[in-house]
Short mmCIF file of C-alpha atoms and ligand atoms in Angstrom, two decimals:
data_model
loop_
_atom_site.label_atom_id
_atom_site.label_comp_id
_atom_site.label_asym_id
_atom_site.label_seq_id
_atom_site.Cartn_x
_atom_site.Cartn_y
_atom_site.Cartn_z
CA ALA A 11 124.04 102.07 54.22
CA ALA A 12 120.41 101.08 54.17
CA LYS A 13 121.06 99.02 51.06
CA SER A 14 123.94 97.03 52.48
CA GLU A 15 122.03 96.59 55.74
CA GLY A 16 119.06 95.31 53.79
CA ARG A 17 121.27 92.89 51.92
CA GLY A 18 122.88 91.63 55.07
CA ARG A 19 119.52 91.08 56.62
CA ALA A 20 118.27 89.22 53.58
CA ARG A 21 121.30 86.93 53.72
CA THR A 22 120.73 86.23 57.42
CA PHE A 23 117.15 85.25 56.83
CA GLU A 24 117.79 83.18 53.74
CA PRO A 25 117.94 79.72 55.29
CA ALA A 26 114.78 80.36 57.30
CA MET A 27 113.01 81.69 54.24
CA MET A 28 114.10 78.67 52.24
CA MET A 29 112.61 76.46 54.93
CA VAL A 30 109.32 78.31 54.78
CA LEU A 31 109.27 78.09 51.01
CA GLU A 32 110.09 74.40 51.05
CA GLN A 33 107.38 73.76 53.60
CA ARG A 34 104.87 75.65 51.51
CA GLU A 35 105.90 73.62 48.49
CA LEU A 36 105.50 70.38 50.46
CA LEU A 37 102.12 71.48 51.73
CA ARG A 38 101.06 72.44 48.23
CA ARG A 39 102.08 69.06 46.84
CA SER A 40 100.27 67.14 49.55
CA LEU A 41 97.20 69.33 49.10
CA ARG A 42 96.92 68.05 45.53
CA VAL A 43 96.45 64.48 46.72
CA ALA A 44 94.65 65.15 50.02
CA LEU A 45 91.23 64.63 48.48
CA GLN A 46 92.11 61.25 46.92
CA HIS A 47 93.76 60.19 50.17
CA GLY A 48 90.64 60.99 52.18
CA GLU A 49 92.44 63.46 54.44
CA PHE A 50 89.66 66.05 54.60
CA PHE A 51 86.90 65.98 57.15
CA ILE A 52 84.24 68.35 58.36
CA GLU A 53 83.46 69.74 61.78
CA TYR A 54 80.02 71.13 62.51
CA GLN A 55 79.47 74.22 64.60
CA PRO A 56 75.98 74.81 66.02
CA LEU A 57 73.88 77.75 64.88
CA MET A 58 71.52 78.54 67.73
CA ASP A 59 68.17 80.14 67.22
CA CYS A 60 67.59 82.90 69.76
CA SER A 61 64.45 81.06 70.79
CA GLY A 62 66.82 78.42 72.20
CA SER A 63 66.56 75.68 69.58
CA VAL A 64 69.32 74.51 67.29
CA ALA A 65 68.73 75.99 63.83
CA GLY A 66 71.47 73.90 62.28
CA PHE A 67 75.21 73.55 61.90
CA GLU A 68 77.90 75.23 59.83
CA ALA A 69 80.24 72.86 57.99
CA LEU A 70 83.88 73.79 58.64
CA LEU A 71 86.55 72.04 56.59
CA ARG A 72 89.58 70.42 58.26
CA TRP A 73 92.62 68.74 56.76
CA HIS A 74 94.25 65.89 58.61
CA HIS A 75 97.74 65.90 57.15
CA PRO A 76 99.49 62.53 57.67
CA MET A 77 102.61 64.19 59.10
CA MET A 78 101.64 67.67 60.18
CA GLY A 79 98.40 66.84 61.91
CA ILE A 80 95.27 68.94 61.67
CA ILE A 81 95.64 72.04 59.53
CA PRO A 82 93.05 74.83 59.85
CA PRO A 83 91.30 76.15 56.73
CA SER A 84 93.03 79.55 56.95
CA ALA A 85 96.33 77.73 56.36
CA PHE A 86 95.34 75.84 53.21
CA ILE A 87 92.19 77.26 51.60
CA PRO A 88 93.96 80.31 50.12
CA MET A 89 96.57 77.94 48.65
CA ALA A 90 93.91 75.59 47.30
CA GLU A 91 92.14 78.58 45.83
CA ALA A 92 95.32 79.86 44.14
CA ASP A 93 96.08 76.38 42.73
CA GLY A 94 92.61 75.96 41.30
CA LEU A 95 91.70 73.11 43.66
CA MET A 96 88.78 74.79 45.40
CA PRO A 97 86.00 73.89 42.99
CA GLU A 98 86.77 70.20 43.52
CA ILE A 99 87.30 70.46 47.27
CA GLY A 100 84.19 72.60 47.65
CA GLN A 101 82.12 70.04 45.78
CA TRP A 102 83.39 67.38 48.16
CA VAL A 103 82.40 69.54 51.16
CA LEU A 104 78.91 70.09 49.76
CA GLU A 105 78.35 66.37 49.16
CA GLU A 106 79.81 65.26 52.47
CA ALA A 107 77.88 67.89 54.45
CA CYS A 108 74.55 67.04 52.81
CA ARG A 109 75.14 63.31 53.26
CA GLN A 110 75.94 63.74 56.94
CA ALA A 111 73.05 66.16 57.48
CA MET A 112 70.68 63.49 56.13
CA ASN A 113 71.13 61.81 59.55
CA TRP A 114 69.99 64.89 61.47
CA PRO A 115 66.43 65.73 62.47
CA PRO A 116 64.55 67.49 59.67
CA HIS A 117 64.47 70.94 61.33
CA CYS A 118 68.28 71.12 61.28
CA MET A 119 69.84 72.85 58.35
CA VAL A 120 73.45 72.73 57.21
CA ALA A 121 75.44 75.80 56.19
CA VAL A 122 78.28 75.38 53.68
CA ASN A 123 80.92 78.04 52.92
CA LEU A 124 81.61 78.84 49.28
CA SER A 125 84.89 80.03 47.87
CA PRO A 126 85.00 82.52 44.98
CA ALA A 127 86.39 79.95 42.54
CA GLU A 128 83.54 77.53 43.19
CA PHE A 129 80.88 80.14 42.84
CA LEU A 130 82.39 81.57 39.66
CA THR A 131 82.90 78.21 37.90
CA GLY A 132 80.37 77.68 35.14
CA GLY A 133 77.56 75.27 35.89
CA PHE A 134 77.77 75.83 39.64
CA THR A 135 74.01 75.97 40.25
CA ASP A 136 73.46 72.84 38.15
CA ARG A 137 76.03 70.97 40.19
CA VAL A 138 74.43 72.08 43.45
CA SER A 139 70.96 71.03 42.38
CA GLN A 140 72.26 67.73 40.99
CA THR A 141 74.05 67.03 44.26
CA LEU A 142 70.88 67.67 46.26
CA ASP A 143 68.89 65.38 43.92
CA THR A 144 71.42 62.57 44.08
CA ILE A 145 71.60 62.65 47.87
CA GLY A 146 67.92 63.38 48.34
CA PHE A 147 68.64 66.35 50.59
CA PRO A 148 65.97 69.09 50.60
CA ALA A 149 67.16 72.42 49.20
CA GLU A 150 65.34 74.22 52.02
CA ARG A 151 67.75 72.68 54.52
CA LEU A 152 70.86 73.93 52.74
CA GLU A 153 72.32 77.34 53.41
CA LEU A 154 75.24 78.66 51.37
CA GLU A 155 77.54 81.22 52.99
CA ILE A 156 79.29 83.64 50.70
CA THR A 157 81.55 86.57 51.46
CA GLU A 158 81.50 89.89 49.70
CA GLY A 159 84.77 88.97 48.01
CA VAL A 160 82.88 86.31 46.08
CA LEU A 161 80.65 88.97 44.54
CA LEU A 162 83.37 91.38 43.42
CA GLU A 163 83.53 90.20 39.83
CA ARG A 164 80.98 89.56 37.12
CA THR A 165 78.08 91.19 38.86
CA ILE A 166 75.33 90.26 36.44
CA ASN A 167 76.17 86.57 36.40
CA ASN A 168 76.46 86.60 40.17
CA LEU A 169 72.94 87.90 40.43
CA ASP A 170 71.73 85.13 38.10
CA THR A 171 73.53 82.53 40.17
CA LEU A 172 72.10 83.77 43.45
CA ASN A 173 68.60 84.06 42.00
CA THR A 174 68.78 80.51 40.69
CA LEU A 175 69.88 79.20 44.10
CA ASN A 176 67.06 81.18 45.65
CA VAL A 177 64.47 79.70 43.30
CA LEU A 178 65.75 76.23 44.19
CA GLY A 179 64.86 77.06 47.81
CA ILE A 180 68.43 77.29 49.09
CA GLN A 181 69.12 79.88 51.80
CA ILE A 182 71.93 82.34 51.15
CA SER A 183 73.82 84.18 53.83
CA LEU A 184 76.37 86.95 53.57
CA ASP A 185 79.29 85.85 55.76
CA ASP A 186 81.82 88.02 57.66
CA PHE A 187 79.71 91.11 57.13
CA GLY A 188 81.43 94.36 58.00
CA THR A 189 85.04 93.37 57.45
CA GLU A 190 85.52 93.17 53.71
CA TYR A 191 84.10 95.65 51.26
CA SER A 192 80.74 96.16 52.93
CA SER A 193 79.26 97.90 49.99
CA LEU A 194 75.61 98.42 50.79
CA SER A 195 74.79 98.03 47.12
CA TYR A 196 75.26 94.26 47.61
CA LEU A 197 72.41 94.33 50.09
CA LYS A 198 70.23 96.23 47.68
CA ASN A 199 70.97 94.03 44.68
CA PHE A 200 71.40 90.49 45.94
CA PRO A 201 68.77 88.19 47.46
CA PHE A 202 70.32 87.27 50.81
CA ASP A 203 68.23 85.52 53.44
CA SER A 204 70.59 86.46 56.24
CA ILE A 205 73.67 88.39 57.24
CA LYS A 206 76.38 87.08 59.54
CA ILE A 207 78.04 89.78 61.61
CA ASP A 208 81.77 89.14 61.72
CA LYS A 209 83.27 88.14 65.06
CA TYR A 210 85.50 91.21 64.88
CA PHE A 211 82.51 93.26 66.11
CA ILE A 212 81.50 90.71 68.75
CA LYS A 213 84.75 90.14 70.59
CA ASP A 214 84.74 93.46 72.50
CA LEU A 215 81.02 94.06 72.22
CA THR A 216 80.17 94.33 75.89
CA ASN A 217 82.67 97.09 76.62
CA ASP A 218 83.03 98.91 73.34
CA ALA A 219 80.38 101.47 72.44
CA LYS A 220 81.50 101.59 68.81
CA SER A 221 81.02 97.86 68.30
CA GLN A 222 77.59 98.15 69.92
CA THR A 223 76.57 100.92 67.56
CA ILE A 224 77.78 98.96 64.55
CA VAL A 225 76.00 95.78 65.63
CA ARG A 226 72.74 97.65 66.27
CA PHE A 227 73.08 99.26 62.86
CA ILE A 228 73.61 95.92 61.09
CA VAL A 229 70.62 94.36 62.90
CA ALA A 230 68.35 97.27 61.92
CA LEU A 231 69.67 97.24 58.37
CA ALA A 232 69.14 93.50 57.94
CA HIS A 233 65.67 93.49 59.49
CA GLY A 234 64.66 96.52 57.47
CA LEU A 235 65.60 94.57 54.34
CA GLY A 236 63.74 91.47 55.50
CA MET A 237 66.89 89.51 56.27
CA LYS A 238 67.84 87.59 59.41
CA VAL A 239 70.96 88.31 61.41
CA THR A 240 73.45 85.84 62.86
CA ALA A 241 76.22 86.92 65.21
CA GLU A 242 79.38 84.80 64.92
CA GLY A 243 82.19 84.44 67.46
CA VAL A 244 79.98 84.67 70.57
CA GLU A 245 82.31 83.63 73.38
CA ASP A 246 80.50 84.46 76.62
CA GLN A 247 77.11 84.84 78.21
CA ALA A 248 77.24 88.64 78.43
CA GLN A 249 77.71 88.86 74.66
CA ALA A 250 74.91 86.36 74.06
CA GLU A 251 72.48 88.30 76.27
CA TRP A 252 73.40 91.62 74.69
CA LEU A 253 72.90 90.19 71.18
CA ILE A 254 69.54 88.62 72.02
CA ALA A 255 68.37 91.93 73.52
CA ALA A 256 69.56 93.73 70.37
CA GLY A 257 67.32 91.49 68.28
CA CYS A 258 69.77 89.05 66.69
CA ASP A 259 68.05 86.00 65.25
CA ARG A 260 70.82 83.44 65.58
CA LEU A 261 74.01 83.09 67.59
CA GLN A 262 77.13 81.11 66.85
CA GLY A 263 80.35 80.84 68.80
CA TYR A 264 82.32 78.90 71.39
CA PHE A 265 79.84 79.93 74.10
CA LEU A 266 77.02 78.17 72.24
CA GLY A 267 79.13 75.30 70.95
CA ARG A 268 82.52 74.57 69.44
CA PRO A 269 82.89 72.92 66.05
CA LEU A 270 82.14 69.20 66.58
CA PRO A 271 83.06 66.03 64.74
CA ALA A 272 80.11 64.67 62.73
CA SER A 273 79.75 61.79 65.18
CA ASP A 274 78.95 64.22 68.04
CA VAL A 275 76.17 66.17 66.34
CA LEU A 276 73.25 64.00 67.45
CA GLU A 277 74.56 63.95 71.03
CA PHE A 278 74.79 67.75 70.97
CA LEU A 279 71.18 67.92 69.80
CA ARG A 280 70.06 65.50 72.51
CA ARG A 281 71.64 67.73 75.16
CA ASN A 282 70.91 71.19 73.78
CA ASP A 283 67.80 70.94 71.67
CA THR A 284 65.56 69.13 74.09
CA ALA A 285 62.19 70.38 72.84
CA ASN A 286 62.85 69.55 69.21
CA TRP A 287 64.61 66.34 70.05
CA GLN A 288 61.67 64.98 72.07
CA SER A 289 59.16 65.86 69.37
CA GLN A 290 61.48 64.05 66.99
CA GLU A 291 61.63 60.85 69.12
CA LYS A 292 57.84 60.58 69.47
P1 C2E B 327 83.83 81.51 58.78
O1 C2E B 327 82.95 80.92 57.75
O2 C2E B 327 83.58 82.92 59.17
O3 C2E B 327 83.72 80.52 60.03
C1 C2E B 327 83.82 80.94 61.37
C2 C2E B 327 85.19 80.69 61.93
O4 C2E B 327 85.23 81.18 63.29
C3 C2E B 327 85.56 79.21 62.06
O5 C2E B 327 86.97 79.13 61.92
C4 C2E B 327 85.17 78.88 63.49
O6 C2E B 327 85.83 77.76 64.02
C5 C2E B 327 85.57 80.15 64.19
N1 C2E B 327 84.82 80.38 65.42
C6 C2E B 327 83.61 79.92 65.76
N2 C2E B 327 83.21 80.37 66.96
C7 C2E B 327 84.20 81.15 67.41
C8 C2E B 327 84.39 81.91 68.62
O7 C2E B 327 83.54 81.96 69.52
N3 C2E B 327 85.56 82.61 68.73
C9 C2E B 327 86.50 82.58 67.75
N4 C2E B 327 87.62 83.28 67.94
N5 C2E B 327 86.36 81.87 66.60
C10 C2E B 327 85.23 81.18 66.44
P2 C2E B 327 87.65 78.03 61.00
O8 C2E B 327 86.92 76.73 61.13
O9 C2E B 327 89.11 78.06 61.26
O10 C2E B 327 87.36 78.56 59.54
C11 C2E B 327 87.93 79.77 59.09
C12 C2E B 327 87.36 80.17 57.77
O11 C2E B 327 87.71 79.24 56.74
C13 C2E B 327 85.83 80.21 57.73
O12 C2E B 327 85.37 81.41 58.32
C14 C2E B 327 85.58 80.14 56.23
O13 C2E B 327 85.72 81.40 55.64
C15 C2E B 327 86.70 79.24 55.77
N6 C2E B 327 86.18 77.88 55.56
C16 C2E B 327 85.98 76.89 56.47
N7 C2E B 327 85.47 75.79 55.88
C17 C2E B 327 85.33 76.09 54.56
C18 C2E B 327 84.85 75.38 53.40
O14 C2E B 327 84.40 74.23 53.44
N8 C2E B 327 84.90 76.05 52.19
C19 C2E B 327 85.34 77.34 52.09
N9 C2E B 327 85.36 77.90 50.89
N10 C2E B 327 85.77 78.03 53.16
C20 C2E B 327 85.78 77.42 54.37
MG1 MG B 328 81.01 80.84 57.41
MG1 MG B 329 81.82 83.90 59.19
MG1 MG B 330 84.34 85.50 60.10
#
């Protein structure tokens, strides 16, 4: 009975499933040409120093599809990754972000997310350093965000890659900490400058004792290892105050600032980074 029921159900859902598959196929085909058609753009989300100044901005990729409108990265990056398009798209993000950050005051850094495919492609560090040279962007103002998933394979080469980036002066942060594999051996073996606590632990922070314990633990762990801590997904003032009191170094989230189009970055700095901005104008 279960079998025939299952079959019946499958038949019922077939047209809908076909639609989904066709849409995916359409999306996949348009993804292949999106770069040439100039459909990608970057939004910048502020990273606030707990002292109150703007430390920099994280580059977040967006796709403006000609028919479907703006598509979030979660809807196309996995597909781009699977189709082998991420090294090329990632290189575009790096160039575009460094070019745009050239217009920002010199204390503002830019953080760029890396996908596993980019990081694992041979010659990655050479391409990064060449890009910085060509644009004239200082390595010290670039931060690369990687997730633990990036480090799963080829451990020895990964260490080489991270060490090379480190020697170049690039900052490296471990993104989404606490949600993926969270093997502490990564923290022992790899040269991270900072850890970003995933928003999963921030969203119920002010009324969940378990999240509080975990956040305190990550802060102590990071500081004990000489790394900075950023909390992501900070949505209200109570969370921000709690995180500052707990010793977080940087905050990021809708409460501090939503992702902005590149053209709004300087205006955001003028409004929210008064001290630095004035010293910059003088
Ligand atoms: P992520 O690097 O962890 O970036 C943070 C995500 O949280 C962003 O989503 C951001 O818009 C969102 N966010 C920021 N503040 C808040 C908040 O207060 N509340 C909530 N609920 N969300 C907040 P977004 O832009 O959709 O990006 C999702 C993920 O896509 C990123 O997560 C990153 O893993 C990936 N991604 C984005 N741009 C790139 C890129 O250029 N290259 C690669 N490889 N991955 C990217
Ligand atoms: Mg990130
Ligand atoms: Mg993150
Ligand atoms: Mg996250």
